[in-house]
Tab-separated table of C-alpha atoms and ligand atoms in Angstrom:
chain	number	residue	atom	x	y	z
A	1	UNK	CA	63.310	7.320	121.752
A	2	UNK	CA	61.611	10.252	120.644
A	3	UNK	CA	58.247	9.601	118.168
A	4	UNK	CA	58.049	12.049	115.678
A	5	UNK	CA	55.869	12.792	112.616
A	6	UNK	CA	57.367	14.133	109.991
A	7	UNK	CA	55.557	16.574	107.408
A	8	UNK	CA	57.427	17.372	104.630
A	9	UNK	CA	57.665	18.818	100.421
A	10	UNK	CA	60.803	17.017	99.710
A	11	UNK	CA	62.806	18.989	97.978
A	12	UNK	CA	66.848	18.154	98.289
A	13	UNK	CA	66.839	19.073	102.030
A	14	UNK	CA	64.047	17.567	102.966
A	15	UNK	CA	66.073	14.420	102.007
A	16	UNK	CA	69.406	15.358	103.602
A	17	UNK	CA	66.920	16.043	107.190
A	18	UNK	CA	65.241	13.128	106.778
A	19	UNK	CA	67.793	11.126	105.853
A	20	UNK	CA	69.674	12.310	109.553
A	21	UNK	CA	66.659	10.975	111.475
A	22	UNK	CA	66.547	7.538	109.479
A	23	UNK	CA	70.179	6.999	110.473
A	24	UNK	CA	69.955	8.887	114.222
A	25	UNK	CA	68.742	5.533	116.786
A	26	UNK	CA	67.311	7.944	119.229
A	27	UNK	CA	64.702	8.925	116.832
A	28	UNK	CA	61.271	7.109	115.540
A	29	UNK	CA	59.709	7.911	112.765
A	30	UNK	CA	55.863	7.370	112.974
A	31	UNK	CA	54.472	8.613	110.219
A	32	UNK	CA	55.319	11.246	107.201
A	33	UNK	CA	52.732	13.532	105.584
A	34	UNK	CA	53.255	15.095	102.676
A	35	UNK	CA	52.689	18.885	101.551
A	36	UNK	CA	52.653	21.284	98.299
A	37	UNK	CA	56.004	23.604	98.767
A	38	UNK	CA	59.181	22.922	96.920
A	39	UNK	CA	56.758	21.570	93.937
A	40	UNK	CA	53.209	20.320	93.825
A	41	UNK	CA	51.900	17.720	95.985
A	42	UNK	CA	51.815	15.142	93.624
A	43	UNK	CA	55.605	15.367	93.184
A	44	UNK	CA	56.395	15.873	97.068
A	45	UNK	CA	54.496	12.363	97.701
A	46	UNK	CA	56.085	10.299	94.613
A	47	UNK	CA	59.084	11.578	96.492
A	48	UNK	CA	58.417	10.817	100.085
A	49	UNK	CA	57.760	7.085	98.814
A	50	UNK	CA	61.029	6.981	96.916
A	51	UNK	CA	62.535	7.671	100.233
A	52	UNK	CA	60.873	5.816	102.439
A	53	UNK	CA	61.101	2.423	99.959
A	54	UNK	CA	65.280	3.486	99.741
A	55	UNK	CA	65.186	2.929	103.367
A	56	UNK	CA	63.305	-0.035	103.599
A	57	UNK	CA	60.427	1.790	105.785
A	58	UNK	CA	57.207	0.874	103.362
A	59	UNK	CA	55.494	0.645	106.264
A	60	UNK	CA	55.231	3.603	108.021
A	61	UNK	CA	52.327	5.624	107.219
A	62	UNK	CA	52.576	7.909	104.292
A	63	UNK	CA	49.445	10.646	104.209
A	64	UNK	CA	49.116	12.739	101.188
A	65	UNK	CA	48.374	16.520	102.240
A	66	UNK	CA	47.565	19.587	100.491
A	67	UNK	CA	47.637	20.717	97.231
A	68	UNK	CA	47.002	24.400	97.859
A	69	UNK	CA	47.488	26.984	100.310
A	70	UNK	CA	44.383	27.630	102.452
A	71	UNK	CA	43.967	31.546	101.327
A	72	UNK	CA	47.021	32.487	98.725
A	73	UNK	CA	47.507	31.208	95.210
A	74	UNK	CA	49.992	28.015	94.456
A	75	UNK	CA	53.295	28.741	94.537
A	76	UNK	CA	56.380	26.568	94.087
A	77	UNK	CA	60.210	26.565	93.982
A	78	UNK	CA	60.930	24.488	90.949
A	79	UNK	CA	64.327	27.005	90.281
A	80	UNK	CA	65.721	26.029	93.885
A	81	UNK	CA	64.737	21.946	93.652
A	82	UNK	CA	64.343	20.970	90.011
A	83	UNK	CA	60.709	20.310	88.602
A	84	UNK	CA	60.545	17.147	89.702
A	85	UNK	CA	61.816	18.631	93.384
A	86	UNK	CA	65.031	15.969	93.108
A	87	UNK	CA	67.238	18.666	91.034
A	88	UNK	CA	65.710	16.708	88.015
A	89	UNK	CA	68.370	13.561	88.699
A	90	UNK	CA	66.061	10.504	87.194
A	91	UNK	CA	63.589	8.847	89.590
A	92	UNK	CA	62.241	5.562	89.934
A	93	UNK	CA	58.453	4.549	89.660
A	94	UNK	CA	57.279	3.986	93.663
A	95	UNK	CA	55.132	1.405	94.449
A	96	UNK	CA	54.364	1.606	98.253
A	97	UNK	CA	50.075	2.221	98.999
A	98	UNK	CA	49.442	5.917	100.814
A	99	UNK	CA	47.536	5.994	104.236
A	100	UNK	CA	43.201	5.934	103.851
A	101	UNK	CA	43.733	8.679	105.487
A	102	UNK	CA	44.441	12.294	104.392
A	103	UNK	CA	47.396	14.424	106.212
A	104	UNK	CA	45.568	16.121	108.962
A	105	UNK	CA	43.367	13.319	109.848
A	106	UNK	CA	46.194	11.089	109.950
A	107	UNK	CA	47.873	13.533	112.206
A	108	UNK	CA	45.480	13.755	114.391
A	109	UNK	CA	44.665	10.035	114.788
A	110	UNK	CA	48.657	10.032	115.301
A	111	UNK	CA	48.433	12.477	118.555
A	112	UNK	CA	45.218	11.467	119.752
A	113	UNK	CA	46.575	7.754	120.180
A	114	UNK	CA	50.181	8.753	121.687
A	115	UNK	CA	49.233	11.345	123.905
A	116	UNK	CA	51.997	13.585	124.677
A	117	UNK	CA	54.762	11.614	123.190
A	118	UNK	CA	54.286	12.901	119.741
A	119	UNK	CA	56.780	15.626	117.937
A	120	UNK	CA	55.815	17.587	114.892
A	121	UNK	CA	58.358	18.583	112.731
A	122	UNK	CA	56.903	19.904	109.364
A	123	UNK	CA	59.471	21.164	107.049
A	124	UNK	CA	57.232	22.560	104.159
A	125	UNK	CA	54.394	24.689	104.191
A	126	UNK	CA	52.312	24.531	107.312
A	127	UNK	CA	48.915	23.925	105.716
A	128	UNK	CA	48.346	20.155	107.203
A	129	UNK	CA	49.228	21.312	110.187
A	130	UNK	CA	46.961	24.273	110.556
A	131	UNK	CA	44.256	22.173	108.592
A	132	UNK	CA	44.869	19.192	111.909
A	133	UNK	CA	44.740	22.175	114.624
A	134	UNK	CA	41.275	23.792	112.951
A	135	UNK	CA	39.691	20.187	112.694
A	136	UNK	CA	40.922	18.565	116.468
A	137	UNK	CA	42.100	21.794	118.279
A	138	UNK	CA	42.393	18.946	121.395
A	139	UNK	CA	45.534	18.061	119.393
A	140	UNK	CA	47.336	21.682	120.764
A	141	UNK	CA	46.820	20.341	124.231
A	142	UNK	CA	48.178	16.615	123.620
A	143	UNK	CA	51.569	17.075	121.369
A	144	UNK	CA	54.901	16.918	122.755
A	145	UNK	CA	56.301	19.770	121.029
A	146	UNK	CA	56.112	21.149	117.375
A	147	UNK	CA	59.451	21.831	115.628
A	148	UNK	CA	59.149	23.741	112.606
A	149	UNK	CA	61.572	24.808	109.981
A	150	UNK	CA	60.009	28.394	108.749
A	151	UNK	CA	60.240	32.056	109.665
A	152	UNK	CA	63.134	34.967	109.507
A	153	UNK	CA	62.633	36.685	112.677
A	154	UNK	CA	65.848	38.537	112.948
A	155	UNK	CA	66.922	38.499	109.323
A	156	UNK	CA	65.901	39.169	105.918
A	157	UNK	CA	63.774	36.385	103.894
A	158	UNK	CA	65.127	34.388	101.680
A	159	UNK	CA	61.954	33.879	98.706
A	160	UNK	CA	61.276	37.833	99.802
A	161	UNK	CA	62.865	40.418	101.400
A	162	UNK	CA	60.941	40.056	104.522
A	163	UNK	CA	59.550	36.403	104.146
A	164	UNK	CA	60.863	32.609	104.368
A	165	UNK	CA	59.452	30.479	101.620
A	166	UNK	CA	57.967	28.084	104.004
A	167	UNK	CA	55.689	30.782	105.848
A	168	UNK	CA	55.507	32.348	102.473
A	169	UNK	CA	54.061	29.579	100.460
A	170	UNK	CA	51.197	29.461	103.250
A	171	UNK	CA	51.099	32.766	105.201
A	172	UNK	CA	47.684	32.170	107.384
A	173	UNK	CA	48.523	28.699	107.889
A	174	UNK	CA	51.657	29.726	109.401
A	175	UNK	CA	50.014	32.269	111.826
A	176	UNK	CA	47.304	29.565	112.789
A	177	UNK	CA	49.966	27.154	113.869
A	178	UNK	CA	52.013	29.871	115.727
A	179	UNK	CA	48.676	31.324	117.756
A	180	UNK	CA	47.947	27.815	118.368
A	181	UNK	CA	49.063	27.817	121.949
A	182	UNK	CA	51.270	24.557	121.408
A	183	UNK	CA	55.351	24.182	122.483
A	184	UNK	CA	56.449	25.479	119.393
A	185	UNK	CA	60.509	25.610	118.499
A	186	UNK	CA	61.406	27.530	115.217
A	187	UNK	CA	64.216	26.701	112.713
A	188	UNK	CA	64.144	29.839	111.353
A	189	UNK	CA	66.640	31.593	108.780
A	190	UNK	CA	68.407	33.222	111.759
A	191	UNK	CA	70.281	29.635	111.745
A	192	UNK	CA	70.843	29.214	108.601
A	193	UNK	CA	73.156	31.186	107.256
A	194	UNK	CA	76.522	31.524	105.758
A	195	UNK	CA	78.186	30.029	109.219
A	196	UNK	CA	76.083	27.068	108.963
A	197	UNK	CA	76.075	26.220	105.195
A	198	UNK	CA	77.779	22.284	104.834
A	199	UNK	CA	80.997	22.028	102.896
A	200	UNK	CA	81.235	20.377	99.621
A	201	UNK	CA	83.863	18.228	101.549
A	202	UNK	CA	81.134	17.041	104.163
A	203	UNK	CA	78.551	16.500	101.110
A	204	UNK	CA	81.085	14.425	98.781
A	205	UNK	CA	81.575	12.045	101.940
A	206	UNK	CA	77.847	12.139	102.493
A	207	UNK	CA	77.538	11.117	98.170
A	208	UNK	CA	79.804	8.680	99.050
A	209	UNK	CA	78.658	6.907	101.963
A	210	UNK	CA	76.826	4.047	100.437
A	211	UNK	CA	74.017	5.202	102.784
A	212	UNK	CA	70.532	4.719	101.571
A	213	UNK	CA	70.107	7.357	100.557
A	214	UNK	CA	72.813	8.918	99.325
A	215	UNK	CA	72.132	8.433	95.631
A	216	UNK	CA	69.047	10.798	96.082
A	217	UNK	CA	70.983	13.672	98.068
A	218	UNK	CA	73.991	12.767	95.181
A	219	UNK	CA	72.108	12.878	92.115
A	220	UNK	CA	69.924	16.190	93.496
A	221	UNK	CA	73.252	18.219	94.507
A	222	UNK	CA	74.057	19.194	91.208
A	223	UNK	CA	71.044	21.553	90.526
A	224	UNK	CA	70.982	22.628	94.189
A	225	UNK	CA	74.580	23.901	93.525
A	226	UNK	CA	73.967	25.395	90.388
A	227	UNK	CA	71.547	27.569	92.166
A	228	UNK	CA	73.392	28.585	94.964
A	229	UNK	CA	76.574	29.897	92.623
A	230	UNK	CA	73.961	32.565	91.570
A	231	UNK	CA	74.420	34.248	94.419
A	232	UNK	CA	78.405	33.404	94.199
A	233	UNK	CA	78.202	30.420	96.674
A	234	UNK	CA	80.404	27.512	95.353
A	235	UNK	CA	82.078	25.338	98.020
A	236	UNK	CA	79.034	24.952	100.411
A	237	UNK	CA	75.500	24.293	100.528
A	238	UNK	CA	72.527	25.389	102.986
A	239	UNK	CA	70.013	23.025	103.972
A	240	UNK	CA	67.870	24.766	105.912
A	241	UNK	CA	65.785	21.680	107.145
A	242	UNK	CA	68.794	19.900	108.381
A	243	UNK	CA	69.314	22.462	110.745
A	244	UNK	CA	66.096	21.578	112.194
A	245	UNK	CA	66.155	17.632	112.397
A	246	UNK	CA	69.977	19.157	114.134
A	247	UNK	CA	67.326	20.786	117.170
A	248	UNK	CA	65.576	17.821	117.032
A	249	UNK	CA	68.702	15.456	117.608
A	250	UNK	CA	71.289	17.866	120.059
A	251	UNK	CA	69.461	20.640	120.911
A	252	UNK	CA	72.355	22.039	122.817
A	253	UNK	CA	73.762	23.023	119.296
A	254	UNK	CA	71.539	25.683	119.468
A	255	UNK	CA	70.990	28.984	121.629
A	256	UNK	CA	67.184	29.906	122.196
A	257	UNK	CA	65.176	32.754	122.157
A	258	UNK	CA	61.587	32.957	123.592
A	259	UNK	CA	60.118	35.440	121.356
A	260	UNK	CA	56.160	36.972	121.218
A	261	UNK	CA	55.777	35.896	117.592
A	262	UNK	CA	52.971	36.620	114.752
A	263	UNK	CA	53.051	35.949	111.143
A	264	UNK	CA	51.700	38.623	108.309
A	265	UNK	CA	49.134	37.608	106.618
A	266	UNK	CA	48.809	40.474	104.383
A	267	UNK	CA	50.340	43.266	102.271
A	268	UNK	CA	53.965	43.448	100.823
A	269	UNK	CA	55.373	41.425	104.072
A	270	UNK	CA	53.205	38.716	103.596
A	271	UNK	CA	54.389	35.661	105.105
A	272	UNK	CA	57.206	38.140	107.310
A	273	UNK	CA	57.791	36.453	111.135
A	274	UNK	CA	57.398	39.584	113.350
A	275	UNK	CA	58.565	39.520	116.962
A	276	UNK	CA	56.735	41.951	119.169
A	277	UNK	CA	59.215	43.639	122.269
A	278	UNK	CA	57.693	41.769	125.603
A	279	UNK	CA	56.339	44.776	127.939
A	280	UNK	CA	55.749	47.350	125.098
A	281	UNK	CA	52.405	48.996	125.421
A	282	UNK	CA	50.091	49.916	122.561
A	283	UNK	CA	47.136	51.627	121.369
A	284	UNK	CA	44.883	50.459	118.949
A	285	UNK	CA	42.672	53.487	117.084
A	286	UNK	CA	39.373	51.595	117.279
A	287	UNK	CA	40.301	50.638	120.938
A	288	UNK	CA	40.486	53.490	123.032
A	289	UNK	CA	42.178	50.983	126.028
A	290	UNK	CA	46.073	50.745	125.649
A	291	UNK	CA	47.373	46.980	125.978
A	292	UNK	CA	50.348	45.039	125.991
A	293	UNK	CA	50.487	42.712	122.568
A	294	UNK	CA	52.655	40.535	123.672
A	295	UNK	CA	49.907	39.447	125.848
A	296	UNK	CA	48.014	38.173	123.327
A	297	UNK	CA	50.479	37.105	121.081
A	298	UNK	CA	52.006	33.472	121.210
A	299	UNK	CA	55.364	32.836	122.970
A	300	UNK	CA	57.629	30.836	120.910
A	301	UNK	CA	61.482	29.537	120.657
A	302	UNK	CA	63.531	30.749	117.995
A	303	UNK	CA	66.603	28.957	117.824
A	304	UNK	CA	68.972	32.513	117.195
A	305	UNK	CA	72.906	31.122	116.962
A	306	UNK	CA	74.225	27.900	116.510
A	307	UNK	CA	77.479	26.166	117.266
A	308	UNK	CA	78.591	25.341	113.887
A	309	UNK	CA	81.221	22.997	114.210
A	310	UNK	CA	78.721	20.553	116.181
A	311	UNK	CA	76.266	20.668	113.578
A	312	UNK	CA	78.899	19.498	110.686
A	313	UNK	CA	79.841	17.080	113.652
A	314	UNK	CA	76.725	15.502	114.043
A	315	UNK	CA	75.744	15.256	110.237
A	316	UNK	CA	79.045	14.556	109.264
A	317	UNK	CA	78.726	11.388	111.999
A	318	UNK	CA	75.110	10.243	110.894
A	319	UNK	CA	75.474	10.470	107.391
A	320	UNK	CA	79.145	9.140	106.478
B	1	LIG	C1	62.538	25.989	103.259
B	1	LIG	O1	61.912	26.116	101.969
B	1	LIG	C2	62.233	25.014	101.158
B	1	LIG	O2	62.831	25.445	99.967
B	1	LIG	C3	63.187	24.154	101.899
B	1	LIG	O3	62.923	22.775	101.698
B	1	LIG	C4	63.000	24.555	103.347
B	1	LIG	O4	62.013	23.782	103.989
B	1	LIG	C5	63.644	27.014	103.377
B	1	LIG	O5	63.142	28.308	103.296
B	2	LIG	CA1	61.268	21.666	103.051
């Protein structure tokens, strides 16, 4: 059984991921922070209780993160998600209590007391994360692994030409997690294209699964369409965190690159994932010594190419 802690801006695929762990028996859930992203933080956690009170799970832990990026302004995706991040569909009033305990602290507390057992997998912004690493860098040293849906190495952006909205919406606290020295495994763009995009045939099977919560990933669709036909996209849908509860569940869907990896934090590319060439040598101005960056710059996996027809496999299986 693998323990994982989900951080998350739900957002309709946020749902659909989360959703795939609920109903997956190899995974458990131990607790589920919340993060700005898709909309504002106050929306993401009214969300995250609606789910976790459709699937009867009150009582894991639900932390409330952050409402703001640690060094860039607010920004959310209301056009992609809806304003209420749920494609506007009508939501009920939640009732379940939020964790004492803010996002990173309760992150922390989380890995401290499972040592080594304990996936990440943040699917919004990565500002709890970054904000758990700067306040209990012990934390780097004691995870299992951190599995991260963010990043466009090897491919355009898709909220910029050169940037993924997740890394976007919080540039520096993507580059503090990815130069924090910790297993990290992207989900990056590079998997989510047009070969891994979900049918509307899989996703009317999904609406009509009775599942828990398949009134929520139903009544979001809609709007989540509507948006994808402006770019002339009709009879699928990409859910870009799916793909990465899909590493978390089969791994072997996906083929893996270990890539030297740093984020921009500046400039026109901000928020761009840029792989640096192992063995290259360079010359900084001010540093009259040549070096090798890649020695200095984080080694991560980027999951590159995925085997499609296991992926609809595998949600098609957990969610209908
Ligand atoms: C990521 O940004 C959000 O819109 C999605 O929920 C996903 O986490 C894709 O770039
Ligand atoms: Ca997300």
């Amino acid at each position: 059984m693998k323990k994982v802690w989900v951080d998350t801006d739900p957002g309709v695929d946020d749902v659909v991921a989360i959703a795939m762990l609920f109903e997956s028996p190899d995974i458990e859930i131990v607790g589920l922070s919340t993060v700005f992203g898709n909309v504002t933080v106050d929306l993401t956690t009214k969300n995250a209780k609606i789910i976790l009170e459709a699937v009867g799970k009150k009582s894991i832990q639900l932390a409330r993160g952050a409402y703001f990026p640690l060094n860039v302004r607010l920004d959310t995706s209301p056009f992609v998600h809806g304003d209420n991040g749920l494609g506007n569909m009508p939501l009920p009033e939640p009732k379940m209590k939020e964790s004492p305990f803010l996002a990173p602290q309760a992150i922390i507390n989380a890995i401290l007391s499972n040592p080594n057992e304990i996936t990440l997998f943040p699917i919004g912004p990565l500002t709890n994360i970054a904000m758990a690493y700067l306040m209990e860098p012990k934390i780097a040293d004691l995870v299992k692994e951190v599995v991260i849906m963010g990043g466009a190495v090897h491919c355009p952006g898709n909220i910029t030409p050169t940037a993924e909205a997740n890394f976007f919406h919080d540039p520096h606290a993507a580059q503090t997690v990815i130069g924090a020295g910790w297993p990290i495994t992207l989900a990056s763009l590079d998997v989510c294209g047009q070969s891994s995009m979900i049918s509307n045939e899989i996703m009317n099977k999904v609406v009509a699964s009775g599942k828990p919560l398949s009134p929520y990933i139903g009544g979001a669709l809609p709007f989540y369409q509507a948006f994808l036909s402006n770019f002339g996209i009709y009879d699928k849908v990409d859910f870009p965190d799916t793909l990465a509860a899909a590493y978390l569940l089969e791994p072997d869907i996906f083929t893996i690159e270990r890539t030297h990896l740093f984020i921009e934090t500046e400039g026109s590319c901000l928020g761009q994932s840029i792989p640096v060439p192992a063995g290259k040598w360079y010359q900084d101005s001010k540093n009259k010594k040549p070096y090798k960056a890649d020695e200095t710059i984080s080694l991560v996996n980027v999951l590159v190419k995925e085997n499609s027809q296991q992926y609809f496999d595998l949600v098609e299986r957990l969610l209908t």
